[in-house]
Amino acid sequence: DAKTTQPPSMDCAEGRAANLPCNHSTISGNEYVYWYRQIHSQGPQYIIHGLKNNETNEMASLIITEDRKSSTLILPHATLRDTAVYYCIVRLPSGSARQLTFGSGTQLTVLP
Amino acid sequence: GAVVSQHPSWVICKSGTSVKIECRSLDFQATTMFWYRQFPKQSLMLMATSNEGSKATYEQGVEKDKFLINHASLTLSTLTVTSAHPEDSSFYICSARDPGTVEQYFGPGTRLTVT
């Protein structure tokens, strides 16, 4: 699986959009970009994933650049409960038996 | 999404004893489950992949005789930490792969403290 690079930490004001970047310059053509988050002392929570098109769900939006070498997770209106470590993971299609490999992630702190 | 539970949520045990942690998929049958370990301020590290009805596959550096994994049914995998030592104190997280959605869902984790 391709390696990802994320900033170690970010702050965001409550109610504002949080934009979390991820670089994955070695991504291959059939690898997806997944985002998970982990609130302190809890298991990881799936957020969103995509291949090449931008994706949106009730939690977030995922913007993938045209060359697919980077992506941005957008939380449109961050709340205090969004404070967590956010992991960007690049992996083969879900049908693969490969497990998820976690990097160091970005600690997002939403400030009141 | 699908639900994965773990039991217990936290456990304290004395050095030298064994501890069993259960991971259950509540609304789907999981042929594959994964066990991760997370030390404070670090990321999740995969320990082993558990396949129903067969032996688990351990990652390099993980002692299979110390961390016993049993995946006897499609909804239950267990991790037994044998002869636990204080350095085994960690947050243990399981995940299960839903063959229907082919996505991986995580349990809430088990905090193990060995005194």
Short mmCIF file of C-alpha atoms in Angstrom, two decimals:
data_model
loop_
_atom_site.label_atom_id
_atom_site.label_comp_id
_atom_site.label_asym_id
_atom_site.label_seq_id
_atom_site.Cartn_x
_atom_site.Cartn_y
_atom_site.Cartn_z
CA ASP A 1 0.00 0.00 0.00
CA ALA A 2 1.17 3.53 -0.80
CA LYS A 3 2.61 5.62 2.02
CA THR A 4 0.84 8.78 3.14
CA THR A 5 2.10 12.01 4.67
CA GLN A 6 -0.03 14.15 6.97
CA PRO A 7 0.74 17.14 9.19
CA PRO A 8 1.05 16.02 12.81
CA SER A 9 -1.43 18.53 14.17
CA MET A 10 -3.94 21.22 13.20
CA ASP A 11 -6.29 23.56 15.03
CA CYS A 12 -9.68 24.73 13.84
CA ALA A 13 -12.22 27.12 15.30
CA GLU A 14 -15.58 25.67 16.19
CA GLY A 15 -18.11 26.20 13.41
CA ARG A 16 -15.47 26.73 10.75
CA ALA A 17 -14.45 24.27 8.07
CA ALA A 18 -11.56 21.97 8.89
CA ASN A 19 -9.40 21.07 5.90
CA LEU A 20 -7.05 18.16 6.51
CA PRO A 21 -4.45 17.50 3.81
CA CYS A 22 -2.84 14.22 2.86
CA ASN A 23 -0.05 13.50 0.40
CA HIS A 24 0.10 10.12 -1.32
CA SER A 25 2.40 10.70 -4.27
CA THR A 26 3.12 6.99 -4.81
CA ILE A 27 -0.51 5.95 -5.07
CA SER A 28 -1.21 3.42 -7.80
CA GLY A 29 -4.13 3.45 -10.20
CA ASN A 30 -6.35 1.00 -8.35
CA GLU A 31 -5.71 2.22 -4.81
CA TYR A 32 -8.40 4.04 -2.89
CA VAL A 33 -8.00 6.90 -0.42
CA TYR A 34 -9.67 6.17 2.93
CA TRP A 35 -10.13 8.44 5.91
CA TYR A 36 -10.70 7.25 9.47
CA ARG A 37 -10.66 9.14 12.72
CA GLN A 38 -9.96 8.06 16.28
CA ILE A 39 -11.37 9.93 19.22
CA HIS A 40 -9.28 9.52 22.35
CA SER A 41 -9.48 6.00 23.83
CA GLN A 42 -11.92 4.76 21.22
CA GLY A 43 -11.63 2.55 18.15
CA PRO A 44 -11.17 4.13 14.71
CA GLN A 45 -14.30 5.35 12.93
CA TYR A 46 -14.72 5.23 9.17
CA ILE A 47 -15.36 8.63 7.59
CA ILE A 48 -15.21 8.43 3.82
CA HIS A 49 -13.30 6.96 0.90
CA GLY A 50 -12.80 7.62 -2.81
CA LEU A 51 -10.89 6.58 -5.89
CA LYS A 52 -10.66 9.60 -8.19
CA ASN A 53 -13.87 11.58 -7.95
CA ASN A 54 -14.73 13.90 -5.10
CA GLU A 55 -17.01 12.31 -2.54
CA THR A 56 -19.42 13.68 0.05
CA ASN A 57 -21.40 12.07 2.80
CA GLU A 58 -23.12 13.21 5.98
CA MET A 59 -19.82 13.46 7.83
CA ALA A 60 -17.39 15.02 5.39
CA SER A 61 -16.24 15.74 1.87
CA LEU A 62 -13.19 14.25 0.18
CA ILE A 63 -11.39 16.19 -2.51
CA ILE A 64 -8.85 14.21 -4.55
CA THR A 65 -6.53 16.07 -6.92
CA GLU A 66 -6.64 15.19 -10.60
CA ASP A 67 -3.23 13.47 -10.47
CA ARG A 68 -4.41 11.64 -7.28
CA LYS A 69 -1.18 12.46 -5.50
CA SER A 70 -2.93 14.31 -2.70
CA SER A 71 -6.32 14.72 -1.12
CA THR A 72 -8.12 16.88 1.42
CA LEU A 73 -10.72 15.85 3.95
CA ILE A 74 -13.17 18.65 4.68
CA LEU A 75 -15.33 18.82 7.79
CA PRO A 76 -17.66 21.68 6.77
CA HIS A 77 -18.68 22.88 10.23
CA ALA A 78 -16.33 21.51 12.85
CA THR A 79 -17.63 20.90 16.36
CA LEU A 80 -15.78 20.18 19.58
CA ARG A 81 -16.69 16.51 19.15
CA ASP A 82 -14.65 16.42 15.95
CA THR A 83 -11.45 16.69 17.99
CA ALA A 84 -9.63 13.47 17.12
CA VAL A 85 -6.69 11.96 15.25
CA TYR A 86 -7.50 11.72 11.55
CA TYR A 87 -5.86 9.01 9.50
CA CYS A 88 -5.46 9.08 5.72
CA ILE A 89 -4.93 5.58 4.35
CA VAL A 90 -4.28 4.46 0.82
CA ARG A 91 -5.17 0.89 0.09
CA LEU A 92 -6.20 -1.62 -2.49
CA PRO A 93 -9.89 -2.12 -3.24
CA SER A 94 -12.03 -3.33 -0.36
CA GLY A 95 -12.26 -6.81 -1.80
CA SER A 96 -8.61 -7.30 -1.05
CA ALA A 97 -7.84 -9.25 2.10
CA ARG A 98 -5.20 -6.69 3.02
CA GLN A 99 -5.58 -5.03 6.40
CA LEU A 100 -5.61 -1.28 6.96
CA THR A 101 -2.18 0.16 7.73
CA PHE A 102 -2.23 3.28 9.89
CA GLY A 103 0.30 6.08 9.72
CA SER A 104 0.75 8.72 12.39
CA GLY A 105 -2.28 10.78 11.38
CA THR A 106 -3.21 14.41 12.12
CA GLN A 107 -4.35 15.47 15.56
CA LEU A 108 -7.21 17.91 14.91
CA THR A 109 -8.14 20.11 17.82
CA VAL A 110 -11.35 22.09 17.47
CA LEU A 111 -11.19 25.19 19.63
CA PRO A 112 -14.23 26.86 21.19
CA GLY B 1 -22.48 0.86 9.61
CA ALA B 2 -21.83 -2.58 11.01
CA VAL B 3 -21.14 -2.98 14.73
CA VAL B 4 -18.14 -4.65 16.32
CA SER B 5 -17.98 -5.08 20.08
CA GLN B 6 -15.13 -5.88 22.42
CA HIS B 7 -15.16 -7.26 25.93
CA PRO B 8 -13.96 -6.20 28.36
CA SER B 9 -13.56 -2.49 27.69
CA TRP B 10 -10.80 -2.34 30.29
CA VAL B 11 -8.96 -4.86 32.45
CA ILE B 12 -6.29 -4.74 35.13
CA CYS B 13 -4.32 -7.87 35.82
CA LYS B 14 -1.27 -8.93 37.76
CA SER B 15 2.02 -9.72 36.06
CA GLY B 16 2.25 -13.37 35.06
CA THR B 17 -1.46 -13.94 34.60
CA SER B 18 -3.34 -14.40 31.32
CA VAL B 19 -6.08 -12.17 29.94
CA LYS B 20 -8.63 -12.95 27.25
CA ILE B 21 -10.18 -10.25 25.10
CA GLU B 22 -13.24 -10.97 22.97
CA CYS B 23 -14.16 -9.38 19.65
CA ARG B 24 -17.62 -9.90 18.20
CA SER B 25 -19.25 -8.83 14.98
CA LEU B 26 -22.85 -8.15 16.00
CA ASP B 27 -24.75 -7.91 12.74
CA PHE B 28 -22.59 -9.63 10.18
CA GLN B 29 -20.43 -12.70 9.85
CA ALA B 30 -16.74 -11.94 9.63
CA THR B 31 -14.45 -14.47 8.02
CA THR B 32 -11.51 -12.17 8.71
CA MET B 33 -10.75 -10.19 11.84
CA PHE B 34 -7.70 -8.14 12.68
CA TRP B 35 -6.02 -7.36 16.02
CA TYR B 36 -4.19 -4.08 16.55
CA ARG B 37 -2.22 -2.69 19.48
CA GLN B 38 -1.80 0.98 20.27
CA PHE B 39 0.64 2.42 22.79
CA PRO B 40 0.09 5.95 24.20
CA LYS B 41 0.53 8.72 21.64
CA GLN B 42 1.30 6.20 18.91
CA SER B 43 -0.62 4.89 15.93
CA LEU B 44 -2.30 1.52 15.62
CA MET B 45 0.03 -1.35 14.86
CA LEU B 46 -1.31 -4.54 13.33
CA MET B 47 -0.54 -7.60 15.42
CA ALA B 48 -2.24 -10.39 13.53
CA THR B 49 -4.89 -11.37 11.02
CA SER B 50 -7.42 -13.90 12.21
CA ASN B 51 -9.22 -16.12 9.72
CA GLU B 52 -12.19 -18.20 10.79
CA GLY B 53 -11.33 -21.87 11.03
CA SER B 54 -7.61 -21.49 10.42
CA LYS B 55 -4.47 -20.30 12.18
CA ALA B 56 -3.87 -16.61 12.59
CA THR B 57 -1.16 -14.83 10.63
CA TYR B 58 1.12 -12.80 12.87
CA GLU B 59 3.07 -9.69 11.94
CA GLN B 60 6.82 -9.69 12.27
CA GLY B 61 7.94 -9.26 15.86
CA VAL B 62 4.67 -10.41 17.42
CA GLU B 63 5.06 -13.57 19.49
CA LYS B 64 2.40 -16.05 18.49
CA ASP B 65 2.87 -18.10 21.66
CA LYS B 66 2.31 -15.05 23.80
CA PHE B 67 -0.65 -13.58 21.94
CA LEU B 68 -2.98 -16.49 21.27
CA ILE B 69 -5.71 -15.84 18.74
CA ASN B 70 -8.75 -18.03 18.24
CA HIS B 71 -11.37 -17.40 15.56
CA ALA B 72 -13.66 -20.36 16.12
CA SER B 73 -16.84 -18.83 14.75
CA LEU B 74 -17.85 -16.26 12.15
CA THR B 75 -18.80 -13.73 14.81
CA LEU B 76 -16.15 -14.21 17.49
CA SER B 77 -12.40 -13.87 17.70
CA THR B 78 -10.46 -13.92 20.94
CA LEU B 79 -7.01 -12.62 21.84
CA THR B 80 -5.37 -14.13 24.91
CA VAL B 81 -2.34 -12.36 26.34
CA THR B 82 -0.46 -15.09 28.16
CA SER B 83 1.89 -14.46 31.07
CA ALA B 84 1.25 -10.76 30.82
CA HIS B 85 3.95 -8.28 31.80
CA PRO B 86 3.75 -4.53 32.39
CA GLU B 87 5.16 -3.86 28.93
CA ASP B 88 2.06 -5.58 27.48
CA SER B 89 -0.05 -2.75 28.90
CA SER B 90 -1.67 -1.17 25.88
CA PHE B 91 -4.90 -0.42 24.03
CA TYR B 92 -5.97 -3.47 22.03
CA ILE B 93 -8.35 -2.92 19.13
CA CYS B 94 -9.98 -5.47 16.89
CA SER B 95 -11.62 -4.99 13.54
CA ALA B 96 -13.80 -7.21 11.42
CA ARG B 97 -14.23 -7.35 7.70
CA ASP B 98 -17.83 -7.45 6.53
CA PRO B 99 -17.95 -9.71 3.45
CA GLY B 100 -21.20 -8.05 2.38
CA THR B 101 -19.84 -4.50 2.16
CA VAL B 102 -16.19 -5.67 2.13
CA GLU B 103 -15.39 -2.84 4.52
CA GLN B 104 -13.47 -3.07 7.80
CA TYR B 105 -15.19 -2.03 11.04
CA PHE B 106 -13.46 -1.43 14.35
CA GLY B 107 -14.34 -2.32 17.89
CA PRO B 108 -14.19 0.23 20.72
CA GLY B 109 -10.92 -1.14 22.08
CA THR B 110 -9.79 -2.79 25.32
CA ARG B 111 -7.47 -1.01 27.73
CA LEU B 112 -5.13 -3.57 29.35
CA THR B 113 -3.08 -2.58 32.38
CA VAL B 114 -0.64 -5.11 33.81
CA THR B 115 0.58 -4.33 37.32
#
